[in-house]
PDB file of C-alpha atoms in Angstrom:
ATOM      1  CA  ASP A 836      -0.017   0.165   0.191  1.00 68.00           C
ATOM      2  CA  VAL A 837       1.270   3.442  -0.752  1.00 66.00           C
ATOM      3  CA  LYS A 838       2.153   5.330   2.280  1.00 88.00           C
ATOM      4  CA  VAL A 839       2.162   8.987   2.573  1.00 94.00           C
ATOM      5  CA  THR A 840       2.989  10.785   5.995  1.00 95.00           C
ATOM      6  CA  GLN A 841       2.544  13.820   7.405  1.00 95.00           C
ATOM      7  CA  SER A 842       4.384  14.315  10.510  1.00 89.00           C
ATOM      8  CA  SER A 843       1.818  16.679  12.559  1.00 88.00           C
ATOM      9  CA  ARG A 844      -1.737  16.002  12.232  1.00 91.00           C
ATOM     10  CA  TYR A 845      -2.830  19.211  14.177  1.00 94.00           C
ATOM     11  CA  LEU A 846      -1.001  22.734  14.880  1.00 95.00           C
ATOM     12  CA  VAL A 847      -1.770  25.831  16.497  1.00 97.00           C
ATOM     13  CA  LYS A 848       0.207  28.780  15.840  1.00 97.00           C
ATOM     14  CA  ARG A 849       0.673  32.623  16.299  1.00 97.00           C
ATOM     15  CA  THR A 850       0.639  35.015  13.409  1.00 97.00           C
ATOM     16  CA  GLY A 851       3.766  35.640  12.222  1.00 97.00           C
ATOM     17  CA  GLU A 852       5.365  32.582  13.230  1.00 97.00           C
ATOM     18  CA  LYS A 853       7.652  30.210  10.787  1.00 97.00           C
ATOM     19  CA  VAL A 854       5.569  26.778  10.156  1.00 97.00           C
ATOM     20  CA  PHE A 855       7.043  23.697   8.976  1.00 96.00           C
ATOM     21  CA  LEU A 856       4.616  20.890   7.679  1.00 97.00           C
ATOM     22  CA  GLU A 857       6.764  18.067   7.053  1.00 97.00           C
ATOM     23  CA  CYS A 858       5.588  15.193   4.267  1.00 97.00           C
ATOM     24  CA  VAL A 859       6.759  11.963   3.057  1.00 97.00           C
ATOM     25  CA  GLN A 860       6.303   8.908   1.140  1.00 96.00           C
ATOM     26  CA  ASP A 861       7.064   5.477   0.514  1.00 93.00           C
ATOM     27  CA  MET A 862       6.519   4.667  -3.179  1.00 89.00           C
ATOM     28  CA  ASP A 863       9.427   6.428  -4.700  1.00 90.00           C
ATOM     29  CA  HIS A 864       7.049   8.691  -6.611  1.00 89.00           C
ATOM     30  CA  GLU A 865       8.845  11.466  -8.927  1.00 89.00           C
ATOM     31  CA  ASN A 866       5.363  13.794  -8.423  1.00 89.00           C
ATOM     32  CA  MET A 867       4.697  15.116  -4.891  1.00 92.00           C
ATOM     33  CA  PHE A 868       2.021  18.517  -4.135  1.00 93.00           C
ATOM     34  CA  TRP A 869       0.637  20.476  -1.685  1.00 96.00           C
ATOM     35  CA  TYR A 870      -3.044  21.007  -1.382  1.00 95.00           C
ATOM     36  CA  ARG A 871      -5.050  22.993   1.204  1.00 95.00           C
ATOM     37  CA  GLN A 872      -8.808  22.107   1.621  1.00 93.00           C
ATOM     38  CA  ASP A 873     -11.484  24.875   2.349  1.00 90.00           C
ATOM     39  CA  PRO A 874     -15.052  24.349   2.980  1.00 82.00           C
ATOM     40  CA  GLY A 875     -16.470  24.785  -0.707  1.00 78.00           C
ATOM     41  CA  LEU A 876     -13.683  25.455  -2.231  1.00 83.00           C
ATOM     42  CA  GLY A 877     -12.245  22.038  -2.583  1.00 86.00           C
ATOM     43  CA  LEU A 878      -8.681  20.896  -2.936  1.00 91.00           C
ATOM     44  CA  ARG A 879      -6.397  24.133  -4.076  1.00 92.00           C
ATOM     45  CA  LEU A 880      -2.931  23.148  -5.428  1.00 92.00           C
ATOM     46  CA  ILE A 881      -0.403  25.090  -3.150  1.00 96.00           C
ATOM     47  CA  TYR A 882       2.671  24.006  -5.332  1.00 95.00           C
ATOM     48  CA  PHE A 883       3.992  20.670  -6.771  1.00 91.00           C
ATOM     49  CA  SER A 884       7.404  18.867  -7.775  1.00 92.00           C
ATOM     50  CA  TYR A 885       7.789  16.352 -10.101  1.00 88.00           C
ATOM     51  CA  ASP A 886      11.480  16.166  -8.906  1.00 88.00           C
ATOM     52  CA  VAL A 887      14.009  16.650  -6.435  1.00 91.00           C
ATOM     53  CA  LYS A 888      14.940  19.715  -6.278  1.00 88.00           C
ATOM     54  CA  MET A 889      12.306  21.119  -8.717  1.00 89.00           C
ATOM     55  CA  LYS A 890       9.195  22.464  -7.890  1.00 92.00           C
ATOM     56  CA  GLU A 891       6.080  24.598  -9.331  1.00 90.00           C
ATOM     57  CA  LYS A 892       3.989  26.811  -8.285  1.00 93.00           C
ATOM     58  CA  GLY A 893       0.225  25.878  -8.374  1.00 90.00           C
ATOM     59  CA  ASP A 894      -3.196  27.726  -8.293  1.00 89.00           C
ATOM     60  CA  ILE A 895      -3.069  29.771  -4.798  1.00 94.00           C
ATOM     61  CA  PRO A 896       1.369  29.912  -3.718  1.00 96.00           C
ATOM     62  CA  GLU A 897       0.966  32.826  -1.742  1.00 96.00           C
ATOM     63  CA  GLY A 898       2.606  33.313   1.230  1.00 96.00           C
ATOM     64  CA  TYR A 899       3.803  29.283   1.001  1.00 97.00           C
ATOM     65  CA  SER A 900       7.417  28.260  -0.162  1.00 97.00           C
ATOM     66  CA  VAL A 901       8.682  24.451  -0.650  1.00 97.00           C
ATOM     67  CA  SER A 902      11.729  22.363  -0.269  1.00 97.00           C
ATOM     68  CA  ARG A 903      12.010  18.676  -2.154  1.00 96.00           C
ATOM     69  CA  GLU A 904      16.216  17.723  -1.220  1.00 95.00           C
ATOM     70  CA  LYS A 905      15.182  14.007  -1.300  1.00 95.00           C
ATOM     71  CA  LYS A 906      13.096  12.192  -3.518  1.00 94.00           C
ATOM     72  CA  GLU A 907      10.618  10.907  -0.161  1.00 96.00           C
ATOM     73  CA  ARG A 908      10.238  13.859   1.299  1.00 97.00           C
ATOM     74  CA  PHE A 909       8.330  17.519   0.796  1.00 97.00           C
ATOM     75  CA  SER A 910       8.281  20.152   3.096  1.00 97.00           C
ATOM     76  CA  LEU A 911       5.222  22.848   2.812  1.00 98.00           C
ATOM     77  CA  ILE A 912       6.736  26.192   4.980  1.00 97.00           C
ATOM     78  CA  LEU A 913       4.246  29.238   5.407  1.00 97.00           C
ATOM     79  CA  GLU A 914       7.408  31.916   6.595  1.00 94.00           C
ATOM     80  CA  SER A 915       4.878  34.390   8.075  1.00 97.00           C
ATOM     81  CA  ALA A 916       1.492  32.445   9.408  1.00 97.00           C
ATOM     82  CA  SER A 917      -1.798  34.987   9.007  1.00 97.00           C
ATOM     83  CA  THR A 918      -4.994  33.449   9.874  1.00 97.00           C
ATOM     84  CA  ASN A 919      -6.055  33.222   6.428  1.00 96.00           C
ATOM     85  CA  GLN A 920      -4.260  30.147   6.156  1.00 97.00           C
ATOM     86  CA  THR A 921      -6.184  28.649   9.155  1.00 97.00           C
ATOM     87  CA  SER A 922      -6.665  25.183   7.011  1.00 96.00           C
ATOM     88  CA  MET A 923      -6.373  21.480   6.494  1.00 94.00           C
ATOM     89  CA  TYR A 924      -3.278  20.918   4.283  1.00 97.00           C
ATOM     90  CA  LEU A 925      -3.105  17.641   2.129  1.00 96.00           C
ATOM     91  CA  CYS A 926      -0.246  15.985   1.375  1.00 96.00           C
ATOM     92  CA  ALA A 927       0.053  13.752  -1.728  1.00 94.00           C
ATOM     93  CA  SER A 928       2.267  11.945  -4.126  1.00 92.00           C
ATOM     94  CA  SER A 929       2.137  10.624  -7.515  1.00 88.00           C
ATOM     95  CA  PHE A 930       3.725   7.761 -10.152  1.00 82.00           C
ATOM     96  CA  GLY A 931       5.138  10.619 -13.328  1.00 71.00           C
ATOM     97  CA  THR A 932       4.426   8.225 -15.740  1.00 64.00           C
ATOM     98  CA  GLY A 933       2.736   5.377 -16.789  1.00 56.00           C
ATOM     99  CA  LEU A 934      -0.940   4.370 -16.733  1.00 52.00           C
ATOM    100  CA  PHE A 935      -1.131   5.502 -13.331  1.00 57.00           C
ATOM    101  CA  ARG A 936       0.363   8.762 -13.401  1.00 62.00           C
ATOM    102  CA  ASN A 937      -2.886  10.150 -12.913  1.00 70.00           C
ATOM    103  CA  THR A 938      -3.776   9.206  -9.808  1.00 80.00           C
ATOM    104  CA  ILE A 939      -2.552  10.832  -6.718  1.00 87.00           C
ATOM    105  CA  TYR A 940      -2.340   9.168  -2.980  1.00 91.00           C
ATOM    106  CA  PHE A 941      -2.730  12.268  -0.248  1.00 94.00           C
ATOM    107  CA  GLY A 942      -1.507  11.905   3.062  1.00 95.00           C
ATOM    108  CA  GLU A 943      -4.468  12.211   6.268  1.00 93.00           C
ATOM    109  CA  GLY A 944      -4.073  16.099   6.256  1.00 94.00           C
ATOM    110  CA  SER A 945      -2.841  18.708   8.648  1.00 95.00           C
ATOM    111  CA  TRP A 946      -4.810  20.922  10.358  1.00 95.00           C
ATOM    112  CA  LEU A 947      -3.376  23.941  11.039  1.00 96.00           C
ATOM    113  CA  THR A 948      -5.287  26.510  13.598  1.00 97.00           C
ATOM    114  CA  VAL A 949      -3.346  29.956  12.931  1.00 97.00           C
ATOM    115  CA  VAL A 950      -4.576  32.167  16.138  1.00 97.00           C
TER     116      VAL A 950
ATOM    117  CA  ASP B 333     -12.969  30.660 -12.564  1.00 69.00           C
ATOM    118  CA  GLN B 334     -13.441  26.809 -11.637  1.00 80.00           C
ATOM    119  CA  GLN B 335     -13.286  24.688 -14.697  1.00 91.00           C
ATOM    120  CA  VAL B 336     -14.461  21.831 -12.264  1.00 94.00           C
ATOM    121  CA  LYS B 337     -17.831  22.341 -10.311  1.00 94.00           C
ATOM    122  CA  GLN B 338     -20.008  20.199  -8.389  1.00 95.00           C
ATOM    123  CA  ASN B 339     -23.113  22.405  -7.957  1.00 92.00           C
ATOM    124  CA  SER B 340     -24.690  20.291  -4.665  1.00 94.00           C
ATOM    125  CA  PRO B 341     -22.661  20.994  -1.850  1.00 93.00           C
ATOM    126  CA  SER B 342     -24.630  18.294   0.088  1.00 96.00           C
ATOM    127  CA  LEU B 343     -27.490  15.669  -0.874  1.00 97.00           C
ATOM    128  CA  SER B 344     -29.094  13.058   1.325  1.00 98.00           C
ATOM    129  CA  VAL B 345     -30.359   9.448   0.946  1.00 98.00           C
ATOM    130  CA  GLN B 346     -31.834   6.518   2.114  1.00 98.00           C
ATOM    131  CA  GLU B 347     -29.603   3.440   2.766  1.00 97.00           C
ATOM    132  CA  GLY B 348     -30.041   1.152  -0.097  1.00 97.00           C
ATOM    133  CA  ARG B 349     -31.318   3.672  -2.718  1.00 97.00           C
ATOM    134  CA  ILE B 350     -29.430   5.283  -5.442  1.00 98.00           C
ATOM    135  CA  SER B 351     -26.771   8.226  -4.730  1.00 98.00           C
ATOM    136  CA  ILE B 352     -25.920  10.079  -8.023  1.00 98.00           C
ATOM    137  CA  LEU B 353     -23.590  12.555  -7.653  1.00 98.00           C
ATOM    138  CA  ASN B 354     -23.111  15.334 -10.047  1.00 98.00           C
ATOM    139  CA  CYS B 355     -20.144  17.325 -11.706  1.00 97.00           C
ATOM    140  CA  ASP B 356     -19.524  19.510 -14.775  1.00 97.00           C
ATOM    141  CA  TYR B 357     -16.543  21.193 -16.055  1.00 97.00           C
ATOM    142  CA  THR B 358     -15.651  23.686 -19.257  1.00 96.00           C
ATOM    143  CA  ASN B 359     -12.006  22.827 -20.273  1.00 92.00           C
ATOM    144  CA  SER B 360     -12.864  20.867 -23.246  1.00 93.00           C
ATOM    145  CA  MET B 361      -8.631  19.750 -23.040  1.00 90.00           C
ATOM    146  CA  PHE B 362      -9.687  17.520 -20.162  1.00 92.00           C
ATOM    147  CA  ASP B 363      -9.405  14.029 -20.794  1.00 90.00           C
ATOM    148  CA  TYR B 364      -9.181  12.037 -17.603  1.00 91.00           C
ATOM    149  CA  PHE B 365     -11.353  12.363 -14.728  1.00 93.00           C
ATOM    150  CA  LEU B 366     -11.410  10.874 -11.321  1.00 93.00           C
ATOM    151  CA  TRP B 367     -13.308  10.795  -8.301  1.00 96.00           C
ATOM    152  CA  TYR B 368     -12.057  10.645  -4.334  1.00 96.00           C
ATOM    153  CA  LYS B 369     -14.027   9.783  -0.914  1.00 97.00           C
ATOM    154  CA  LYS B 370     -13.098  11.825   1.563  1.00 94.00           C
ATOM    155  CA  TYR B 371     -14.251  11.329   5.484  1.00 93.00           C
ATOM    156  CA  PRO B 372     -13.323  13.649   8.289  1.00 87.00           C
ATOM    157  CA  ALA B 373      -9.940  13.904   9.307  1.00 81.00           C
ATOM    158  CA  GLU B 374      -8.647  12.173   6.707  1.00 87.00           C
ATOM    159  CA  GLY B 375      -7.041  12.824   3.243  1.00 91.00           C
ATOM    160  CA  PRO B 376      -8.858  11.664   0.792  1.00 93.00           C
ATOM    161  CA  THR B 377      -8.902   8.191  -1.012  1.00 93.00           C
ATOM    162  CA  PHE B 378      -9.034   6.749  -4.650  1.00 92.00           C
ATOM    163  CA  LEU B 379     -12.447   5.898  -6.002  1.00 95.00           C
ATOM    164  CA  ILE B 380     -12.824   5.499  -9.635  1.00 95.00           C
ATOM    165  CA  SER B 381     -11.839   6.898 -12.543  1.00 93.00           C
ATOM    166  CA  ILE B 382     -12.810   7.250 -16.415  1.00 94.00           C
ATOM    167  CA  SER B 383     -10.853   8.462 -19.893  1.00 91.00           C
ATOM    168  CA  SER B 384     -12.741  10.484 -22.477  1.00 92.00           C
ATOM    169  CA  ILE B 385     -12.582   7.396 -24.763  1.00 92.00           C
ATOM    170  CA  LYS B 386     -15.429   5.753 -23.051  1.00 94.00           C
ATOM    171  CA  ASP B 387     -18.422   6.967 -21.380  1.00 95.00           C
ATOM    172  CA  LYS B 388     -18.859   4.405 -18.480  1.00 97.00           C
ATOM    173  CA  ASN B 389     -16.753   2.715 -15.823  1.00 96.00           C
ATOM    174  CA  GLU B 390     -17.706   0.556 -13.083  1.00 97.00           C
ATOM    175  CA  ASP B 391     -16.317  -1.110 -10.175  1.00 96.00           C
ATOM    176  CA  GLY B 392     -19.005  -2.708  -7.997  1.00 97.00           C
ATOM    177  CA  ARG B 393     -21.395  -0.839  -6.308  1.00 97.00           C
ATOM    178  CA  PHE B 394     -19.647   2.717  -7.913  1.00 98.00           C
ATOM    179  CA  THR B 395     -20.248   3.429 -11.289  1.00 98.00           C
ATOM    180  CA  VAL B 396     -18.755   6.774 -13.834  1.00 98.00           C
ATOM    181  CA  PHE B 397     -20.944   8.043 -16.543  1.00 98.00           C
ATOM    182  CA  LEU B 398     -19.131  10.507 -18.596  1.00 97.00           C
ATOM    183  CA  ASN B 399     -21.210  12.960 -21.089  1.00 97.00           C
ATOM    184  CA  LYS B 400     -18.250  14.418 -23.198  1.00 96.00           C
ATOM    185  CA  SER B 401     -21.019  16.453 -25.014  1.00 96.00           C
ATOM    186  CA  ALA B 402     -22.400  18.134 -22.166  1.00 97.00           C
ATOM    187  CA  LYS B 403     -19.033  18.334 -20.491  1.00 97.00           C
ATOM    188  CA  HIS B 404     -20.689  16.741 -17.202  1.00 97.00           C
ATOM    189  CA  LEU B 405     -20.262  13.181 -15.599  1.00 97.00           C
ATOM    190  CA  SER B 406     -21.605  11.730 -12.527  1.00 98.00           C
ATOM    191  CA  LEU B 407     -20.943   8.652  -9.638  1.00 98.00           C
ATOM    192  CA  HIS B 408     -23.735   6.336  -8.899  1.00 98.00           C
ATOM    193  CA  ILE B 409     -23.694   4.397  -6.112  1.00 98.00           C
ATOM    194  CA  VAL B 410     -25.975   1.419  -5.372  1.00 97.00           C
ATOM    195  CA  PRO B 411     -27.372   0.779  -3.396  1.00 97.00           C
ATOM    196  CA  SER B 412     -25.995   3.019  -0.592  1.00 98.00           C
ATOM    197  CA  GLN B 413     -24.969   2.461   2.292  1.00 97.00           C
ATOM    198  CA  PRO B 414     -24.307   4.702   5.719  1.00 97.00           C
ATOM    199  CA  GLY B 415     -20.543   3.601   5.425  1.00 96.00           C
ATOM    200  CA  ASP B 416     -20.513   6.123   1.849  1.00 97.00           C
ATOM    201  CA  SER B 417     -21.557   8.700   4.082  1.00 97.00           C
ATOM    202  CA  ALA B 418     -18.365  11.520   3.492  1.00 97.00           C
ATOM    203  CA  VAL B 419     -17.771  14.136   1.277  1.00 96.00           C
ATOM    204  CA  TYR B 420     -16.620  13.028  -2.652  1.00 97.00           C
ATOM    205  CA  PHE B 421     -15.081  15.387  -4.657  1.00 96.00           C
ATOM    206  CA  CYS B 422     -14.349  14.550  -8.903  1.00 95.00           C
ATOM    207  CA  ALA B 423     -11.410  16.286 -10.361  1.00 93.00           C
ATOM    208  CA  ALA B 424     -10.258  16.576 -13.665  1.00 92.00           C
ATOM    209  CA  SER B 425      -6.713  16.037 -15.789  1.00 88.00           C
ATOM    210  CA  ASN B 426      -5.160  17.013 -19.154  1.00 83.00           C
ATOM    211  CA  ASN B 427      -2.521  14.126 -19.984  1.00 74.00           C
ATOM    212  CA  ASN B 428      -1.140  16.847 -22.384  1.00 68.00           C
ATOM    213  CA  ALA B 429      -0.771  19.404 -19.874  1.00 63.00           C
ATOM    214  CA  GLY B 430       1.230  17.294 -17.152  1.00 62.00           C
ATOM    215  CA  ASN B 431      -1.517  15.790 -15.982  1.00 66.00           C
ATOM    216  CA  MET B 432      -2.778  18.116 -13.300  1.00 78.00           C
ATOM    217  CA  LEU B 433      -6.071  17.023 -11.002  1.00 86.00           C
ATOM    218  CA  THR B 434      -8.055  19.553 -10.891  1.00 89.00           C
ATOM    219  CA  PHE B 435     -10.760  19.346  -8.289  1.00 91.00           C
ATOM    220  CA  GLY B 436     -14.251  20.172  -7.336  1.00 93.00           C
ATOM    221  CA  GLY B 437     -15.842  21.948  -4.590  1.00 92.00           C
ATOM    222  CA  GLY B 438     -16.783  18.391  -3.193  1.00 94.00           C
ATOM    223  CA  THR B 439     -20.312  17.420  -2.652  1.00 96.00           C
ATOM    224  CA  ARG B 440     -21.066  15.970   1.272  1.00 96.00           C
ATOM    225  CA  LEU B 441     -23.201  12.577   0.670  1.00 98.00           C
ATOM    226  CA  MET B 442     -25.423  11.233   4.142  1.00 98.00           C
ATOM    227  CA  VAL B 443     -26.435   7.978   3.772  1.00 98.00           C
ATOM    228  CA  LYS B 444     -29.431   7.637   6.055  1.00 96.00           C
ATOM    229  CA  PRO B 445     -30.052   3.956   7.574  1.00 93.00           C
TER     230      PRO B 445
END
């Protein structure tokens, strides 16, 4: 089974703090993603990476950055957390090529509250 | 501008009946469609998919129908079970543009015993 592990399930941070969300996958997937889920807005892509040290902006990258130093690990960074970044954050991964390249596998999510 | 829309935020169905979840898209370049299911406090899990070369794909109680001319897809669950109660997201991708998934806003399905 594919395993995508997000290190923190629930976090409470103060406005202005720097926040790190860590994600590890064990399937040797080329692609990794960070989404946020908000009611009525579905899943919105923040950043993705198709290879080590490569990153691409998604639909809502403002206020976020990412790091992919190793193939299995993809980190989301909130440089200065704000209350509008309170949300559920979902990490995902997928193969880069092949029949199942479209199917992405999600972690369990990280609930971030910024106060 | 949302390219994938799920216009019903919620749906309530009696156990044993059919659940029909709908999804509309605007980008005619989408050629692969997926449904994901999400329970509270968990990540979404892949449910079923369909390529644009087909108009139907079936997997047990779940069937996805695709109407390309109407840019519409639907997920049918027959018979519905209380354990099906979850949020369902449809997603679409364009295989000629990097396979990125675009998700709809989700529909919360409640199956009543």
